[in-house]
PDB file of C-alpha atoms in Angstrom:
ATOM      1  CA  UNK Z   1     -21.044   9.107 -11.340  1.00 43.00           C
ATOM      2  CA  UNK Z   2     -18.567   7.603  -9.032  1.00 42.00           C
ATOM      3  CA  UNK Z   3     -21.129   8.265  -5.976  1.00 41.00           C
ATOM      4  CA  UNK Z   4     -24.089   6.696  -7.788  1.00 37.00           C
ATOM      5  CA  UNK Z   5     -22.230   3.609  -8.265  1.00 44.00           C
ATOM      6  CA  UNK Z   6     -20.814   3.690  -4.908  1.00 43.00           C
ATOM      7  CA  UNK Z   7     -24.251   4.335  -3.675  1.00 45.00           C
ATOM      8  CA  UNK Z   8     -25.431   1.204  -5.399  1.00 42.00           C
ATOM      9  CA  UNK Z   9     -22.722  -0.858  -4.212  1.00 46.00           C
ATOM     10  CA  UNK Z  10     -23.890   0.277  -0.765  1.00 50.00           C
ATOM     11  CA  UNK Z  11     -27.581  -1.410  -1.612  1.00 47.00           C
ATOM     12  CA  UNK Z  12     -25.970  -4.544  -2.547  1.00 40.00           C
ATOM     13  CA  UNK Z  13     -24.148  -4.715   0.150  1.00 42.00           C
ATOM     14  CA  UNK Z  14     -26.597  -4.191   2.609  1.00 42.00           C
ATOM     15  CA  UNK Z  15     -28.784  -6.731   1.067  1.00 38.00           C
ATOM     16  CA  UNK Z  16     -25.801  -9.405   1.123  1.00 39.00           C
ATOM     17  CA  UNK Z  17     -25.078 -10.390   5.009  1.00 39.00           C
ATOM     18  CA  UNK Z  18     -23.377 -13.433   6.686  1.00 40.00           C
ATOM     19  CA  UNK Z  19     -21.669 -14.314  10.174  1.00 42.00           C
ATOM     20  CA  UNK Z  20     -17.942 -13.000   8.992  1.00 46.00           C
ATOM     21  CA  UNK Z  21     -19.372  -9.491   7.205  1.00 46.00           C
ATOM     22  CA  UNK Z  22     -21.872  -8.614  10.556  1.00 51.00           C
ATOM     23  CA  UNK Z  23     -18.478  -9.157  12.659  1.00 82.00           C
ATOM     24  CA  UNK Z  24     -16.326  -6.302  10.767  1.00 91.00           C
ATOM     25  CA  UNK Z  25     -18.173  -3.196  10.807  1.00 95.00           C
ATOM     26  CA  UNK Z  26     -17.943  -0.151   8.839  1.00 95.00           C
ATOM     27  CA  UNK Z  27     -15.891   1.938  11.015  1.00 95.00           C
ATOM     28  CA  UNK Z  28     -13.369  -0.584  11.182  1.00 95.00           C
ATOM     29  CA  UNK Z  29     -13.450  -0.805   7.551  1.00 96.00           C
ATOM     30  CA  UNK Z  30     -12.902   2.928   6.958  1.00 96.00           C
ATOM     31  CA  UNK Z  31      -9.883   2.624  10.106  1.00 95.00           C
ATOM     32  CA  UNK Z  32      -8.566  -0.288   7.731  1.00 96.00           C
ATOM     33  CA  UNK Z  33      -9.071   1.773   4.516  1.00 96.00           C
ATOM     34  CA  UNK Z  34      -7.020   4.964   6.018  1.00 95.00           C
ATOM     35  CA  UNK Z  35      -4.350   2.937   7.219  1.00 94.00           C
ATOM     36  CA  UNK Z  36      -3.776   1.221   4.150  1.00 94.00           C
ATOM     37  CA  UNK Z  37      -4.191   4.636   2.109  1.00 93.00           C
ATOM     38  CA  UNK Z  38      -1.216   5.817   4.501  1.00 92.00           C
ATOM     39  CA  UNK Z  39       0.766   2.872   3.299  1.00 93.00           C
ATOM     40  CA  UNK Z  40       0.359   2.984   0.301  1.00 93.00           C
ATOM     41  CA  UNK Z  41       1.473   6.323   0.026  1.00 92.00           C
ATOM     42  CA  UNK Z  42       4.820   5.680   2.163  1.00 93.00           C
ATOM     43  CA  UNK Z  43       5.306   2.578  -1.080  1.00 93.00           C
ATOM     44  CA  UNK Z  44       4.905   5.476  -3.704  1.00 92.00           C
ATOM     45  CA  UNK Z  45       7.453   7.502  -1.745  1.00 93.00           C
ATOM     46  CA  UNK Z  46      10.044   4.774  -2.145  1.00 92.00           C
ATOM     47  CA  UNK Z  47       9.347   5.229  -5.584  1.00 90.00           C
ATOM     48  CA  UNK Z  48       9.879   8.485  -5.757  1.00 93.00           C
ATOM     49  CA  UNK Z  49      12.770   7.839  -3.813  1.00 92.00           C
ATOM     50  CA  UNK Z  50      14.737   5.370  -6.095  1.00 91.00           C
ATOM     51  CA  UNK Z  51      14.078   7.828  -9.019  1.00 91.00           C
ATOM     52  CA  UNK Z  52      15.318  10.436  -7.383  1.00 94.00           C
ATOM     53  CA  UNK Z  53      18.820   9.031  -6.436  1.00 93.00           C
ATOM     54  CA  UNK Z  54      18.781   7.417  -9.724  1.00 92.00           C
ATOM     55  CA  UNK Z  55      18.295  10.795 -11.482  1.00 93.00           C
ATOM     56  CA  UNK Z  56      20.528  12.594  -9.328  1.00 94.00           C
ATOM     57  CA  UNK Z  57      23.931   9.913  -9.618  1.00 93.00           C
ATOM     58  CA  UNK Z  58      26.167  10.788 -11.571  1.00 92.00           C
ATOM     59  CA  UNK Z  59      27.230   8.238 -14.336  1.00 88.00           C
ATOM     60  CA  UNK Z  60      23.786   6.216 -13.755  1.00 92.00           C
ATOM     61  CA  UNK Z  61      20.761   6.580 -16.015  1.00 90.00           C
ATOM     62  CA  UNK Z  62      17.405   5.436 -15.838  1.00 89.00           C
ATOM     63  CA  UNK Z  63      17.971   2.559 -18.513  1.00 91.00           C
ATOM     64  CA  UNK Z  64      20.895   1.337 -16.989  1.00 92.00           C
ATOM     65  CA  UNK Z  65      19.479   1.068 -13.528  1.00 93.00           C
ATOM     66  CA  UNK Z  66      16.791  -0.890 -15.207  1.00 91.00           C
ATOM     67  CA  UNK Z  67      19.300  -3.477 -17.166  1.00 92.00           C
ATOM     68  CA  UNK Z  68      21.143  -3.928 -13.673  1.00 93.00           C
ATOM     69  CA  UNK Z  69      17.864  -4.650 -11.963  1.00 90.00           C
ATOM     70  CA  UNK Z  70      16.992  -6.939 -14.727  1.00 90.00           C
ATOM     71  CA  UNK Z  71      20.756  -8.669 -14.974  1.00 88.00           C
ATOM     72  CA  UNK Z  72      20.771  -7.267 -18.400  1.00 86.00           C
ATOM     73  CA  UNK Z  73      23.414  -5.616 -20.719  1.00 80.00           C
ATOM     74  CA  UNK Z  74      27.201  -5.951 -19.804  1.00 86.00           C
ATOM     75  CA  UNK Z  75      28.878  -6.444 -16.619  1.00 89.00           C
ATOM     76  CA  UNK Z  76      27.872  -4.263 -13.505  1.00 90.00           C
ATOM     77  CA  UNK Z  77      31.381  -1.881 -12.951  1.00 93.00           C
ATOM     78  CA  UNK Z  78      32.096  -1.293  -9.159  1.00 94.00           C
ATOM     79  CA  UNK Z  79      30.908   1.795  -9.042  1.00 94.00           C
ATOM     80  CA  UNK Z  80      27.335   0.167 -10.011  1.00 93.00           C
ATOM     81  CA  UNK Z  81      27.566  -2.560  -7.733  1.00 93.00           C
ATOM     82  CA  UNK Z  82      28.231  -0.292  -4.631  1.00 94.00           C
ATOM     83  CA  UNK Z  83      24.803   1.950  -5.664  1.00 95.00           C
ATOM     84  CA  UNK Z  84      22.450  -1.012  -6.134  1.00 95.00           C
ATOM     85  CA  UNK Z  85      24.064  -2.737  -3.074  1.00 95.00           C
ATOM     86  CA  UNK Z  86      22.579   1.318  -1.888  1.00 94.00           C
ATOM     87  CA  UNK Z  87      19.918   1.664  -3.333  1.00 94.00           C
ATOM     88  CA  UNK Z  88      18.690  -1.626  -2.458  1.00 94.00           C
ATOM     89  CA  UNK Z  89      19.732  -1.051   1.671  1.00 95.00           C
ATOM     90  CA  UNK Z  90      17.530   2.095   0.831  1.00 93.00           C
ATOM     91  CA  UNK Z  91      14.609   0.254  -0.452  1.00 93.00           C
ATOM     92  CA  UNK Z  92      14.961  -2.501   2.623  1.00 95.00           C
ATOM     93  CA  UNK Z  93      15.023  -0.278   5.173  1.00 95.00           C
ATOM     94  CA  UNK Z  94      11.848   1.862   3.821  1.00 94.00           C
ATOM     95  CA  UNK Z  95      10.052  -1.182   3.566  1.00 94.00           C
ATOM     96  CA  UNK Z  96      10.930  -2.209   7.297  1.00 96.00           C
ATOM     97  CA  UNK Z  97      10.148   1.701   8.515  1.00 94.00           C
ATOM     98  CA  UNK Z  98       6.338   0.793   6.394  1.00 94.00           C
ATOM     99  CA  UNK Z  99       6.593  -2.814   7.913  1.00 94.00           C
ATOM    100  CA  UNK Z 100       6.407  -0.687  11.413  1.00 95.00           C
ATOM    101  CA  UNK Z 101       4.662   2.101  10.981  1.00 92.00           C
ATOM    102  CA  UNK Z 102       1.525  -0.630   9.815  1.00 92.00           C
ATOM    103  CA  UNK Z 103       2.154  -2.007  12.602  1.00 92.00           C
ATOM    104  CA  UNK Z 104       1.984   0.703  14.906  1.00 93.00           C
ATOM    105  CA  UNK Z 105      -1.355   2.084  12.923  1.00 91.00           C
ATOM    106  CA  UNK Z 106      -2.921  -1.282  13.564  1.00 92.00           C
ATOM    107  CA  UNK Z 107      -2.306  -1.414  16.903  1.00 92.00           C
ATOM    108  CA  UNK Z 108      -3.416   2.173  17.609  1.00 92.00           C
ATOM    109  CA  UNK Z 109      -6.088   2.001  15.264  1.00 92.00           C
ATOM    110  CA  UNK Z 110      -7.993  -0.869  14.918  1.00 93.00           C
ATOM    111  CA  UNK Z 111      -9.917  -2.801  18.154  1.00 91.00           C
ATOM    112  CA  UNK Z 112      -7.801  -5.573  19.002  1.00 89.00           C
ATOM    113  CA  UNK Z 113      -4.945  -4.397  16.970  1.00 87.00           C
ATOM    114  CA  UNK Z 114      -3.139  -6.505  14.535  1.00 88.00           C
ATOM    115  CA  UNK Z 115      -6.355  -8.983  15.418  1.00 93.00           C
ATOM    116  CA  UNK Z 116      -8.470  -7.247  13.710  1.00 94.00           C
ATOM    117  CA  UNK Z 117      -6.432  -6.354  11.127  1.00 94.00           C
ATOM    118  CA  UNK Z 118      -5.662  -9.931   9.999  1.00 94.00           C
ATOM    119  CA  UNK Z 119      -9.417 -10.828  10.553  1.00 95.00           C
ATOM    120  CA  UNK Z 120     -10.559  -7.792   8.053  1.00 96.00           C
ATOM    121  CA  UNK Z 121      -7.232  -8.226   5.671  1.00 96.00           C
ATOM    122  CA  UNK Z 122      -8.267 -12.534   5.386  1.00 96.00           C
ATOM    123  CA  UNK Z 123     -12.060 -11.070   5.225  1.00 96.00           C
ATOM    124  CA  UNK Z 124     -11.732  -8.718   2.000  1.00 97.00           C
ATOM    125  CA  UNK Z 125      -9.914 -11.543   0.504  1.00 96.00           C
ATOM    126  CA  UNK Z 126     -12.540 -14.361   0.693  1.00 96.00           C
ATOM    127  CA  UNK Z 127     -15.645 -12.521   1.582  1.00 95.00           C
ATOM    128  CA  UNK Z 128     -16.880 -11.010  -1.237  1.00 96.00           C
ATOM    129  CA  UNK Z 129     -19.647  -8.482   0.769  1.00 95.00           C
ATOM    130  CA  UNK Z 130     -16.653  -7.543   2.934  1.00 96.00           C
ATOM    131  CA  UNK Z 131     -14.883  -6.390  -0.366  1.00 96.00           C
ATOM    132  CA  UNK Z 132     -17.674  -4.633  -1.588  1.00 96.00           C
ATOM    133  CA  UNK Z 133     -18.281  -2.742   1.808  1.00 96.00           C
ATOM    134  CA  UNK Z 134     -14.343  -1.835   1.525  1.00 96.00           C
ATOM    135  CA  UNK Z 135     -14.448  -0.957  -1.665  1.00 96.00           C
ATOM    136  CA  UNK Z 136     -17.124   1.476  -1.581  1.00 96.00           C
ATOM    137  CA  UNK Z 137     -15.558   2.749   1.517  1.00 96.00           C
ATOM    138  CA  UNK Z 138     -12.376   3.196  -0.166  1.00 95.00           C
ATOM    139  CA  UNK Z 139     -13.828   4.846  -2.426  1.00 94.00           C
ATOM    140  CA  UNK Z 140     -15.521   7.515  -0.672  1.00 93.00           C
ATOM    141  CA  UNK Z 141     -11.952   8.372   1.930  1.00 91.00           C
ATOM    142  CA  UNK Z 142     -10.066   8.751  -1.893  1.00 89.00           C
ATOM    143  CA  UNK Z 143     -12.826  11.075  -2.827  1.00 88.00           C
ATOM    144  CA  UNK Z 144     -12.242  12.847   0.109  1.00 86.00           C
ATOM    145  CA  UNK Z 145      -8.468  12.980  -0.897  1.00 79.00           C
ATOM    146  CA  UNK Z 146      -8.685  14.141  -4.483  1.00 77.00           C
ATOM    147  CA  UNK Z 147     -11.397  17.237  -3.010  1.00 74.00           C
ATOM    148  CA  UNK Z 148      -8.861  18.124  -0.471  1.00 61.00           C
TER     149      UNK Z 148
END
């Protein structure tokens, strides 16, 4: 089912040209489309991440990380301010190591580097046959995933 539709997103979009969509091709779509696949699954890491450390502190629970996130419930104790001042150091410097690492994909990646990356990332956002041709490609590299 997925591949018919994906199929006949294809048609579409190779009925639907202008100027921007003839400059981006496909492979650099599918380049774009791994890359961002790859960050993506760094962000769900940092996910896993915080849970973990949450889970595993003694005297913290999942609710009360939440209230202290939120500024909810009573007043943070030390102990709680010194592990979200950690676990938010934590989350900052995954987020720079991601910040990087697209960076570094990008460059090695794409033509032109973080060019082309900016011209395809402003593209999918107000082209809408760019965001079709992404999306099917997406599509097909996450089927890949899920088969492998």
């Amino acid at each position: 089912m997925k591949l018919l539709i994906a199929a006949l997103l294809m048609g579409v979009v190779v009925n639907v040209s202008n100027a921007q969509s003839e400059e981006i091709t496909d492979e650099n779509l599918r380049r774009y489309a791994l890359l961002m696949e790859s960050v993506d699954a760094m962000k769900a890491e940092i996910s896993v991440a915080l849970n973990d450390m949450i889970k595993n502190q003694e005297g913290m629970t999942g609710k009360r990380f939440s209230e202290l996130s939120k500024g909810e419930g009573e007043a943070a104790t030390e102990f709680e301010t010194k592990f979200m001042a950690t676990i938010e150091e934590m989350k900052e410097d995954r987020i720079d190591a991601i910040k990087q690492v697209n960076q570094l994909l990008a460059t090695k990646m794409l033509p032109d580097g973080g060019k082309t990356y900016k011209a395809i990332k402003a593209a999918i956002d107000s082209d809408e046959a760019v965001k079709a041709r992404y999306e099917v490609i997406l599509a097909k590299i996450q089927l890949v995933e899920e088969g492998a």
